[in-house]
Short mmCIF file of C-alpha atoms and ligand atoms in Angstrom, two decimals:
data_model
loop_
_atom_site.label_atom_id
_atom_site.label_comp_id
_atom_site.label_asym_id
_atom_site.label_seq_id
_atom_site.Cartn_x
_atom_site.Cartn_y
_atom_site.Cartn_z
CA UNK A 1 4.84 -87.93 54.23
CA UNK A 2 7.91 -89.75 53.08
CA UNK A 3 10.75 -89.44 55.60
CA UNK A 4 13.96 -87.98 54.17
CA UNK A 5 16.68 -90.61 54.32
CA UNK A 6 19.98 -89.49 55.76
CA UNK A 7 22.63 -90.23 53.15
CA UNK A 8 26.33 -90.79 53.53
CA UNK A 9 28.76 -88.46 51.79
CA UNK A 10 30.55 -89.68 48.64
CA UNK A 11 33.64 -87.66 49.67
CA UNK A 12 36.50 -89.77 50.99
CA UNK A 13 38.45 -89.06 54.17
CA UNK A 14 40.49 -85.84 53.86
CA UNK A 15 43.76 -86.27 51.98
CA UNK A 16 42.97 -89.81 50.72
CA UNK A 17 42.48 -90.72 47.11
CA UNK A 18 39.87 -92.42 44.98
CA UNK A 19 41.56 -93.83 41.92
CA UNK A 20 38.84 -93.85 39.25
CA UNK A 21 39.84 -95.78 36.12
CA UNK A 22 41.25 -92.65 34.41
CA UNK A 23 43.46 -92.06 37.48
CA UNK A 24 44.39 -95.73 37.67
CA UNK A 25 45.62 -95.53 34.07
CA UNK A 26 48.04 -92.76 35.06
CA UNK A 27 49.16 -94.61 38.19
CA UNK A 28 49.73 -97.83 36.23
CA UNK A 29 51.61 -95.98 33.52
CA UNK A 30 53.91 -94.33 36.08
CA UNK A 31 54.50 -97.58 37.97
CA UNK A 32 55.20 -99.49 34.73
CA UNK A 33 57.82 -96.99 33.55
CA UNK A 34 59.48 -96.97 36.99
CA UNK A 35 59.37 -100.76 37.28
CA UNK A 36 61.01 -101.22 33.86
CA UNK A 37 63.95 -98.95 34.77
CA UNK A 38 64.47 -100.44 38.24
CA UNK A 39 64.30 -104.01 36.96
CA UNK A 40 66.79 -103.16 34.22
CA UNK A 41 69.31 -102.57 37.05
CA UNK A 42 68.55 -106.00 38.54
CA UNK A 43 66.39 -104.87 41.49
CA UNK A 44 63.76 -107.32 42.78
CA UNK A 45 60.32 -106.40 44.05
CA UNK A 46 59.24 -107.00 47.68
CA UNK A 47 56.28 -105.93 49.76
CA UNK A 48 55.44 -105.84 53.46
CA UNK A 49 52.49 -105.18 55.77
CA UNK A 50 50.52 -101.94 55.91
CA UNK A 51 50.55 -102.09 59.73
CA UNK A 52 53.62 -102.40 61.94
CA UNK A 53 54.39 -102.08 65.62
CA UNK A 54 54.70 -98.38 66.57
CA UNK A 55 58.12 -99.16 68.11
CA UNK A 56 59.50 -99.80 64.65
CA UNK A 57 59.02 -96.11 63.79
CA UNK A 58 59.83 -94.76 67.26
CA UNK A 59 63.33 -96.08 66.85
CA UNK A 60 64.57 -93.92 63.95
CA UNK A 61 61.84 -92.41 61.82
CA UNK A 62 62.17 -89.05 63.55
CA UNK A 63 60.05 -86.72 65.66
CA UNK A 64 58.14 -84.97 62.93
CA UNK A 65 56.56 -88.14 61.62
CA UNK A 66 56.29 -90.11 64.85
CA UNK A 67 55.24 -87.13 66.98
CA UNK A 68 52.81 -85.47 64.60
CA UNK A 69 52.03 -87.40 61.46
CA UNK A 70 51.75 -91.06 62.24
CA UNK A 71 48.39 -92.86 62.19
CA UNK A 72 48.63 -95.02 65.31
CA UNK A 73 46.13 -96.91 67.42
CA UNK A 74 45.83 -99.62 70.03
CA UNK A 75 44.64 -102.90 68.54
CA UNK A 76 42.13 -105.25 70.17
CA UNK A 77 44.99 -107.07 71.89
CA UNK A 78 46.24 -103.82 73.50
CA UNK A 79 49.28 -103.47 71.19
CA UNK A 80 50.48 -100.10 69.90
CA UNK A 81 50.43 -100.26 66.12
CA UNK A 82 50.85 -97.79 63.27
CA UNK A 83 49.88 -97.56 59.63
CA UNK A 84 53.16 -97.27 57.77
CA UNK A 85 54.26 -93.66 57.12
CA UNK A 86 57.36 -94.89 55.23
CA UNK A 87 58.78 -98.17 53.99
CA UNK A 88 62.42 -98.08 55.12
CA UNK A 89 61.90 -99.53 58.65
CA UNK A 90 59.83 -102.43 57.24
CA UNK A 91 62.51 -103.04 54.63
CA UNK A 92 65.28 -103.03 57.27
CA UNK A 93 63.25 -105.48 59.40
CA UNK A 94 62.70 -107.80 56.43
CA UNK A 95 66.33 -107.67 55.28
CA UNK A 96 67.58 -108.24 58.85
CA UNK A 97 65.22 -111.24 59.17
CA UNK A 98 66.95 -113.08 56.31
CA UNK A 99 70.32 -111.38 56.27
CA UNK A 100 72.43 -114.53 56.34
CA UNK A 101 70.55 -116.14 53.43
CA UNK A 102 70.57 -113.15 51.09
CA UNK A 103 73.42 -112.82 48.59
CA UNK A 104 74.82 -109.30 48.62
CA UNK A 105 74.48 -106.71 47.36
CA UNK A 106 70.77 -106.94 48.02
CA UNK A 107 68.87 -104.82 45.48
CA UNK A 108 65.16 -104.49 46.28
CA UNK A 109 62.30 -102.21 45.30
CA UNK A 110 58.68 -101.74 46.31
CA UNK A 111 55.60 -99.55 45.68
CA UNK A 112 54.09 -99.09 49.16
CA UNK A 113 51.00 -97.06 49.92
CA UNK A 114 51.95 -94.73 52.82
CA UNK A 115 50.00 -92.63 55.30
CA UNK A 116 50.94 -89.41 57.07
CA UNK A 117 48.64 -87.02 58.91
CA UNK A 118 49.77 -83.93 56.97
CA UNK A 119 47.99 -80.77 55.93
CA UNK A 120 46.93 -81.71 52.39
CA UNK A 121 48.19 -79.30 49.72
CA UNK A 122 50.02 -79.19 46.39
CA UNK A 123 52.40 -82.16 46.39
CA UNK A 124 51.32 -83.31 49.87
CA UNK A 125 48.46 -85.63 50.78
CA UNK A 126 47.68 -87.93 53.68
CA UNK A 127 47.85 -90.94 51.39
CA UNK A 128 50.59 -91.37 48.83
CA UNK A 129 52.41 -94.12 46.98
CA UNK A 130 56.15 -94.24 46.88
CA UNK A 131 58.64 -96.14 44.78
CA UNK A 132 61.32 -97.31 47.21
CA UNK A 133 64.64 -98.48 45.80
CA UNK A 134 67.39 -99.64 48.17
CA UNK A 135 70.71 -101.42 47.94
CA UNK A 136 72.31 -103.18 50.94
CA UNK A 137 75.84 -104.37 51.53
CA UNK A 138 77.88 -101.80 49.57
CA UNK A 139 80.10 -99.65 51.79
CA UNK A 140 81.73 -97.60 49.04
CA UNK A 141 80.10 -94.60 47.38
CA UNK A 142 79.40 -96.80 44.33
CA UNK A 143 76.05 -97.49 46.01
CA UNK A 144 75.18 -93.78 45.97
CA UNK A 145 76.42 -93.50 42.37
CA UNK A 146 74.16 -96.34 41.23
CA UNK A 147 71.17 -95.07 43.20
CA UNK A 148 71.53 -91.52 41.85
CA UNK A 149 72.04 -92.71 38.28
CA UNK A 150 68.99 -94.93 38.54
CA UNK A 151 66.92 -92.07 40.02
CA UNK A 152 67.87 -89.81 37.09
CA UNK A 153 67.25 -92.61 34.57
CA UNK A 154 63.67 -92.89 35.81
CA UNK A 155 62.92 -89.25 35.01
CA UNK A 156 64.69 -89.58 31.66
CA UNK A 157 62.58 -92.69 30.88
CA UNK A 158 59.50 -90.48 31.28
CA UNK A 159 60.95 -88.19 28.59
CA UNK A 160 62.42 -85.56 30.94
CA UNK A 161 65.62 -83.77 30.02
CA UNK A 162 68.34 -82.80 32.45
CA UNK A 163 67.24 -79.16 32.67
CA UNK A 164 63.91 -80.19 34.19
CA UNK A 165 65.23 -81.45 37.53
CA UNK A 166 68.05 -80.95 40.01
CA UNK A 167 69.71 -83.38 42.39
CA UNK A 168 70.88 -81.79 45.66
CA UNK A 169 73.27 -83.69 47.89
CA UNK A 170 74.80 -83.24 51.28
CA UNK A 171 76.35 -85.55 53.87
CA UNK A 172 75.03 -86.14 57.40
CA UNK A 173 78.51 -85.78 58.84
CA UNK A 174 78.84 -82.28 57.40
CA UNK A 175 75.96 -81.08 59.52
CA UNK A 176 77.25 -83.04 62.55
CA UNK A 177 80.70 -81.45 62.10
CA UNK A 178 79.22 -77.98 61.77
CA UNK A 179 77.22 -78.41 65.00
CA UNK A 180 80.31 -79.72 66.79
CA UNK A 181 82.18 -76.65 65.55
CA UNK A 182 79.45 -74.54 67.18
CA UNK A 183 79.81 -76.56 70.42
CA UNK A 184 76.17 -77.63 70.37
CA UNK A 185 75.33 -80.67 72.46
CA UNK A 186 73.62 -83.53 70.56
CA UNK A 187 70.09 -82.68 71.73
CA UNK A 188 70.43 -78.99 70.74
CA UNK A 189 71.99 -80.05 67.45
CA UNK A 190 69.01 -82.30 66.82
CA UNK A 191 66.57 -79.44 67.54
CA UNK A 192 68.42 -77.02 65.28
CA UNK A 193 68.57 -79.56 62.46
CA UNK A 194 64.76 -79.97 62.66
CA UNK A 195 64.41 -76.19 62.34
CA UNK A 196 66.72 -76.16 59.32
CA UNK A 197 64.76 -79.04 57.78
CA UNK A 198 61.58 -76.96 57.78
CA UNK A 199 63.29 -73.64 56.97
CA UNK A 200 61.66 -73.38 53.53
CA UNK A 201 58.22 -74.14 54.92
CA UNK A 202 58.15 -71.27 57.48
CA UNK A 203 58.74 -67.51 57.16
CA UNK A 204 62.22 -66.11 57.69
CA UNK A 205 61.08 -64.33 60.88
CA UNK A 206 59.60 -67.54 62.29
CA UNK A 207 62.84 -69.32 61.46
CA UNK A 208 64.98 -66.68 63.22
CA UNK A 209 62.68 -66.72 66.25
CA UNK A 210 62.96 -70.52 66.53
CA UNK A 211 66.74 -70.45 66.26
CA UNK A 212 66.99 -67.72 68.95
CA UNK A 213 64.66 -69.63 71.23
CA UNK A 214 66.57 -72.90 70.83
CA UNK A 215 70.10 -71.53 71.22
CA UNK A 216 69.71 -68.16 73.04
CA UNK A 217 73.33 -68.18 74.24
CA UNK A 218 74.63 -68.02 70.62
CA UNK A 219 73.37 -64.60 69.42
CA UNK A 220 75.16 -64.79 66.05
CA UNK A 221 74.12 -68.39 65.35
CA UNK A 222 71.90 -67.42 62.43
CA UNK A 223 74.88 -65.78 60.67
CA UNK A 224 77.10 -68.84 61.00
CA UNK A 225 74.20 -71.04 59.92
CA UNK A 226 73.68 -68.83 56.84
CA UNK A 227 77.38 -69.07 55.99
CA UNK A 228 77.22 -72.84 56.41
CA UNK A 229 74.07 -73.24 54.31
CA UNK A 230 75.52 -71.24 51.45
CA UNK A 231 78.89 -72.98 51.44
CA UNK A 232 80.04 -74.80 48.33
CA UNK A 233 82.50 -77.64 47.83
CA UNK A 234 85.20 -74.99 47.40
CA UNK A 235 84.42 -73.06 50.60
CA UNK A 236 83.58 -76.06 52.78
CA UNK A 237 87.04 -76.08 54.39
CA UNK A 238 86.31 -72.64 55.89
CA UNK A 239 83.57 -74.12 58.08
CA UNK A 240 85.00 -75.14 61.46
CA UNK A 241 84.30 -78.70 62.59
CA UNK A 242 84.34 -80.40 59.17
CA UNK A 243 87.25 -82.78 58.74
CA UNK A 244 89.53 -82.59 55.72
CA UNK A 245 89.04 -86.37 55.16
CA UNK A 246 85.32 -85.83 54.76
CA UNK A 247 85.85 -82.93 52.37
CA UNK A 248 88.25 -85.08 50.29
CA UNK A 249 85.75 -87.93 50.23
CA UNK A 250 82.99 -85.61 49.02
CA UNK A 251 85.24 -84.15 46.33
CA UNK A 252 86.17 -87.65 45.18
CA UNK A 253 82.48 -88.53 45.02
CA UNK A 254 81.70 -85.47 42.92
CA UNK A 255 84.55 -86.32 40.55
CA UNK A 256 82.89 -89.74 40.00
CA UNK A 257 79.50 -88.07 39.51
CA UNK A 258 81.09 -85.97 36.78
CA UNK A 259 82.63 -89.02 35.14
CA UNK A 260 79.30 -90.84 34.87
CA UNK A 261 77.75 -87.82 33.16
CA UNK A 262 75.65 -86.42 36.00
CA UNK A 263 77.88 -83.44 36.83
CA UNK A 264 75.52 -80.88 35.34
CA UNK A 265 72.48 -81.98 37.36
CA UNK A 266 73.94 -82.92 40.75
CA UNK A 267 74.81 -80.08 43.13
CA UNK A 268 76.37 -80.07 46.55
CA UNK A 269 73.90 -78.34 48.88
CA UNK A 270 74.43 -78.32 52.67
CA UNK A 271 70.83 -77.15 53.21
CA UNK A 272 69.66 -80.72 52.50
CA UNK A 273 68.92 -82.05 55.99
CA UNK A 274 66.45 -85.01 55.70
CA UNK A 275 64.28 -85.42 58.80
CA UNK A 276 64.90 -89.15 59.42
CA UNK A 277 67.26 -90.11 62.23
CA UNK A 278 68.64 -93.18 60.47
CA UNK A 279 70.71 -91.47 57.77
CA UNK A 280 74.43 -91.56 58.46
CA UNK A 281 76.15 -90.65 55.16
CA UNK A 282 75.20 -88.94 51.91
CA UNK A 283 71.66 -87.56 51.84
CA UNK A 284 69.91 -86.22 48.79
CA UNK A 285 66.70 -84.84 47.36
CA UNK A 286 65.64 -84.37 43.74
CA UNK A 287 63.62 -81.29 42.84
CA UNK A 288 61.59 -80.17 39.88
CA UNK A 289 63.37 -77.16 38.29
CA UNK A 290 59.96 -75.58 37.75
CA UNK A 291 59.03 -73.23 40.60
CA UNK A 292 55.46 -74.54 40.35
CA UNK A 293 56.49 -77.69 42.26
CA UNK A 294 58.45 -76.82 45.36
CA UNK A 295 58.14 -80.20 47.12
CA UNK A 296 60.91 -82.71 46.51
CA UNK A 297 60.26 -85.56 44.09
CA UNK A 298 62.74 -87.93 45.71
CA UNK A 299 64.37 -88.15 49.11
CA UNK A 300 67.02 -90.62 50.14
CA UNK A 301 70.44 -91.39 51.48
CA UNK A 302 72.72 -93.85 53.24
CA UNK A 303 71.79 -95.45 56.53
CA UNK A 304 74.51 -97.54 58.13
CA UNK A 305 72.92 -98.67 61.35
CA UNK A 306 69.25 -99.34 60.71
CA UNK A 307 69.72 -103.09 60.37
CA UNK A 308 71.47 -102.93 63.75
CA UNK A 309 68.04 -102.44 65.39
CA UNK A 310 67.36 -106.11 64.69
CA UNK A 311 70.70 -107.88 64.53
CA UNK A 312 74.35 -107.59 65.53
CA UNK A 313 75.42 -107.82 61.90
CA UNK A 314 76.28 -104.48 60.37
CA UNK A 315 75.07 -103.99 56.80
CA UNK A 316 74.66 -100.56 55.32
CA UNK A 317 71.78 -99.52 53.10
CA UNK A 318 71.40 -96.73 50.55
CA UNK A 319 68.18 -95.82 48.80
CA UNK A 320 65.38 -93.41 48.04
CA UNK A 321 61.64 -92.90 48.00
CA UNK A 322 59.97 -91.28 44.97
CA UNK A 323 56.41 -90.10 45.62
CA UNK A 324 53.63 -90.54 43.07
CA UNK A 325 51.94 -87.19 43.84
CA UNK A 326 55.04 -85.12 43.18
CA UNK A 327 56.01 -87.28 40.20
CA UNK A 328 52.63 -86.75 38.56
CA UNK A 329 52.85 -82.98 39.23
CA UNK A 330 56.28 -83.05 37.57
CA UNK A 331 55.06 -84.96 34.51
CA UNK A 332 52.05 -82.68 34.11
CA UNK A 333 54.10 -79.51 34.54
CA UNK A 334 56.53 -80.55 31.80
CA UNK A 335 53.82 -81.99 29.56
CA UNK A 336 55.33 -85.48 29.79
CA UNK A 337 52.18 -87.51 30.41
CA UNK A 338 51.17 -89.28 27.20
CA UNK A 339 47.52 -89.63 26.29
CA UNK A 340 46.43 -92.74 28.14
CA UNK A 341 43.12 -93.29 26.41
CA UNK A 342 41.37 -96.49 25.40
CA UNK A 343 42.20 -96.22 21.70
CA UNK A 344 43.72 -99.69 21.75
CA UNK A 345 40.39 -101.41 22.42
CA UNK A 346 38.09 -102.50 19.56
CA UNK A 347 34.47 -101.98 20.50
CA UNK A 348 31.59 -104.07 19.18
CA UNK A 349 28.13 -102.58 19.60
CA UNK A 350 25.37 -105.18 19.83
CA UNK A 351 22.61 -104.63 17.32
CA UNK A 352 20.30 -107.55 18.05
CA UNK A 353 19.74 -110.00 20.87
CA UNK A 354 19.76 -113.00 18.50
CA UNK A 355 23.40 -112.52 17.47
CA UNK A 356 24.79 -112.19 21.02
CA UNK A 357 26.48 -115.59 20.91
CA UNK A 358 28.14 -114.86 17.52
CA UNK A 359 29.45 -111.55 18.87
CA UNK A 360 30.81 -113.31 21.98
CA UNK A 361 32.72 -115.71 19.73
CA UNK A 362 33.99 -112.92 17.48
CA UNK A 363 35.22 -110.92 20.49
CA UNK A 364 36.91 -114.06 21.78
CA UNK A 365 38.76 -114.59 18.47
CA UNK A 366 39.97 -110.99 18.52
CA UNK A 367 41.21 -111.25 22.11
CA UNK A 368 42.96 -114.58 21.45
CA UNK A 369 44.92 -112.93 18.64
CA UNK A 370 46.38 -110.50 21.21
CA UNK A 371 44.13 -107.51 20.54
CA UNK A 372 41.73 -105.99 23.08
CA UNK A 373 37.99 -106.03 22.53
CA UNK A 374 35.00 -104.79 24.53
CA UNK A 375 31.47 -105.72 23.45
CA UNK A 376 28.30 -103.91 24.41
CA UNK A 377 25.59 -106.00 26.02
CA UNK A 378 22.35 -104.08 25.59
CA UNK A 379 20.75 -104.69 22.16
CA UNK A 380 17.74 -102.51 23.10
CA UNK A 381 19.92 -99.43 22.93
CA UNK A 382 19.67 -97.62 19.58
CA UNK A 383 22.72 -97.93 17.31
CA UNK A 384 23.32 -94.13 17.42
CA UNK A 385 23.27 -94.23 21.20
CA UNK A 386 25.79 -97.09 21.23
CA UNK A 387 28.10 -95.13 18.91
CA UNK A 388 28.00 -92.07 21.14
CA UNK A 389 28.63 -94.30 24.17
CA UNK A 390 31.64 -95.82 22.37
CA UNK A 391 32.97 -92.30 21.74
CA UNK A 392 32.35 -91.28 25.32
CA UNK A 393 34.22 -94.35 26.53
CA UNK A 394 37.20 -93.25 24.44
CA UNK A 395 37.14 -96.01 21.80
CA UNK A 396 38.53 -95.22 18.39
CA UNK A 397 37.36 -98.26 16.40
CA UNK A 398 34.07 -100.11 16.32
CA UNK A 399 32.99 -103.18 14.40
CA UNK A 400 29.53 -102.93 12.87
CA UNK A 401 27.81 -106.26 12.48
CA UNK A 402 24.09 -106.85 12.75
CA UNK A 403 22.18 -109.98 11.66
CA UNK A 404 22.22 -108.84 7.98
CA UNK A 405 25.98 -108.29 7.94
CA UNK A 406 26.54 -111.66 9.58
CA UNK A 407 24.36 -113.39 6.97
CA UNK A 408 26.29 -111.65 4.18
CA UNK A 409 29.57 -112.43 5.93
CA UNK A 410 30.72 -108.79 5.82
CA UNK A 411 31.75 -106.70 8.81
CA UNK A 412 32.52 -103.00 8.81
CA UNK A 413 35.38 -101.47 10.73
CA UNK A 414 34.62 -97.83 11.51
CA UNK A 415 37.14 -95.27 12.69
CA UNK A 416 35.15 -92.98 14.97
CA UNK A 417 37.73 -90.20 14.88
CA UNK A 418 38.20 -89.98 11.11
CA UNK A 419 34.61 -91.08 10.37
CA UNK A 420 35.93 -93.59 7.78
CA UNK A 421 34.75 -97.15 7.30
CA UNK A 422 36.02 -100.27 5.52
CA UNK A 423 34.38 -103.63 4.88
CA UNK A 424 36.06 -106.87 5.91
CA UNK A 425 34.91 -110.44 5.10
CA UNK A 426 33.99 -112.21 8.35
CA UNK A 427 36.30 -115.12 7.48
CA UNK A 428 39.31 -112.74 7.28
CA UNK A 429 38.38 -110.56 10.24
CA UNK A 430 41.28 -111.24 12.61
CA UNK A 431 44.14 -111.26 10.05
CA UNK A 432 42.73 -108.10 8.42
CA UNK A 433 42.41 -106.35 11.79
CA UNK A 434 45.99 -107.28 12.61
CA UNK A 435 47.12 -106.06 9.17
CA UNK A 436 45.04 -102.89 9.45
CA UNK A 437 46.94 -101.93 12.53
CA UNK A 438 50.34 -102.79 11.02
CA UNK A 439 50.61 -105.99 12.90
CA UNK A 440 50.66 -103.97 16.10
CA UNK A 441 48.37 -104.79 18.94
CA UNK A 442 46.09 -101.78 18.65
P1 HAM B 501 60.61 -88.96 52.30
O1 HAM B 501 61.48 -87.80 51.93
O2 HAM B 501 59.75 -88.81 53.49
O3 HAM B 501 61.56 -90.21 52.41
O4 HAM B 501 59.66 -89.30 51.09
C1 HAM B 501 60.17 -89.50 49.79
C2 HAM B 501 59.28 -88.81 48.79
O5 HAM B 501 57.92 -89.24 48.99
C3 HAM B 501 59.18 -87.29 48.92
O6 HAM B 501 60.24 -86.66 48.25
C4 HAM B 501 57.85 -87.00 48.29
O7 HAM B 501 57.93 -87.06 46.88
C5 HAM B 501 57.02 -88.19 48.70
N1 HAM B 501 56.17 -87.89 49.87
C6 HAM B 501 56.49 -87.96 51.18
N2 HAM B 501 55.45 -87.61 51.95
C7 HAM B 501 54.42 -87.30 51.11
C8 HAM B 501 53.07 -86.88 51.27
N3 HAM B 501 52.53 -86.69 52.47
N4 HAM B 501 52.32 -86.67 50.17
C9 HAM B 501 52.83 -86.88 48.93
N5 HAM B 501 54.10 -87.28 48.71
C10 HAM B 501 54.89 -87.49 49.77
C11 HAM B 501 61.20 -91.45 52.91
O8 HAM B 501 60.07 -91.78 53.11
C12 HAM B 501 62.37 -92.39 53.04
N6 HAM B 501 61.90 -93.59 53.76
C13 HAM B 501 62.93 -92.72 51.68
C14 HAM B 501 64.09 -93.67 51.69
C15 HAM B 501 64.11 -94.92 51.13
N7 HAM B 501 65.30 -93.44 52.18
C16 HAM B 501 66.06 -94.51 51.99
N8 HAM B 501 65.35 -95.42 51.34
#
């Protein structure tokens, strides 16, 4: 009896992603649109390693990621290493490494593949890609203005309108001031801010229980926290602990936001916390207005001291990460993903072995003229079968040329969608194809 062979599963590791060609087309489309906008602002692309020393993240990435979500291991040399859960520490290390040589402001972007041990769900996976855009060496809030404008321009470049998304901003020092006003010591303040950061991910009762457990000696803490979280720019001065200079600075910033035309989409929202320890100034998240996508699309802010982990020079950075999972959910929800088929490729079925070389040359001519062309390679397949394969592969146009057509010097161009066909002399094939498609690369 034949022994049953144990087979491996085709399923990937939980929360990771196989990008089949149809998924790759979407990823490439999204990256291309993002890249065009970011480069139009003068940002330059960089990349770094997938693995870093664990210490790099221990320093400022924050407890939630380092304590629970990081993929870390000991390498063969006994070193503690981690697969990157975010790009900002690598970026800070790279910028610090060449700080003196780099003309400022430094404007860099990257598309890292990141890993976090999260519970996979809508908008959250263990593997995601993230556009990172950061500017270094600008101390004024012009850096935030540019970064926010650029972030909005990306969504607009995908065809979004301003009602489809909301930018929510706060300032790290607002939260610090509020905690000081409550007389919380720094470690308690840190614990409470972590609870506030996950407030929307747990039930209200769980939230209240955690607050009571963390600061039992402040029985009315939840009420002051509620008042703080619902404060607006107008009521901010009623919160003890927040300086009037900071309030003036924030008002000035919002006046600039208005002037550059973003007033209707950017809101002040003190419930924006951001879990990373490195942020020191403005922090922001961008959300889909549709309730279908609750996870933020973008997260970012200003970090003044991250470079200081590596050098005595102080250079502030401001930037954001935009995740591909949430972006794709956004584009699908608002019907903004174009059809990314293979209509632009001319397909040539092969009708006989003996004309293979002629078809190779014809395909070559078509490609050299800037058009795309895929030829079939199995002449034993019936013509009808090749046509249905061409349709299945998403092609819109095929060229029909068997030995007879080649002898007569006539080739037919068939539109598979409309079921129409025209004849083209072989000698005029490329110019006629170019003309047929209005001179566009089809
Ligand atoms: P973050 O908020 O952790 O920030 O991530 C930014 C965005 O990446 C999120 O808003 C979300 O779209 C996406 N994202 C994060 N984790 C996941 C996940 N597990 N699955 C799918 N998407 C995810 C940072 O990482 C900061 N380092 C960004 C930054 C750059 N700040 C300054 N410069």
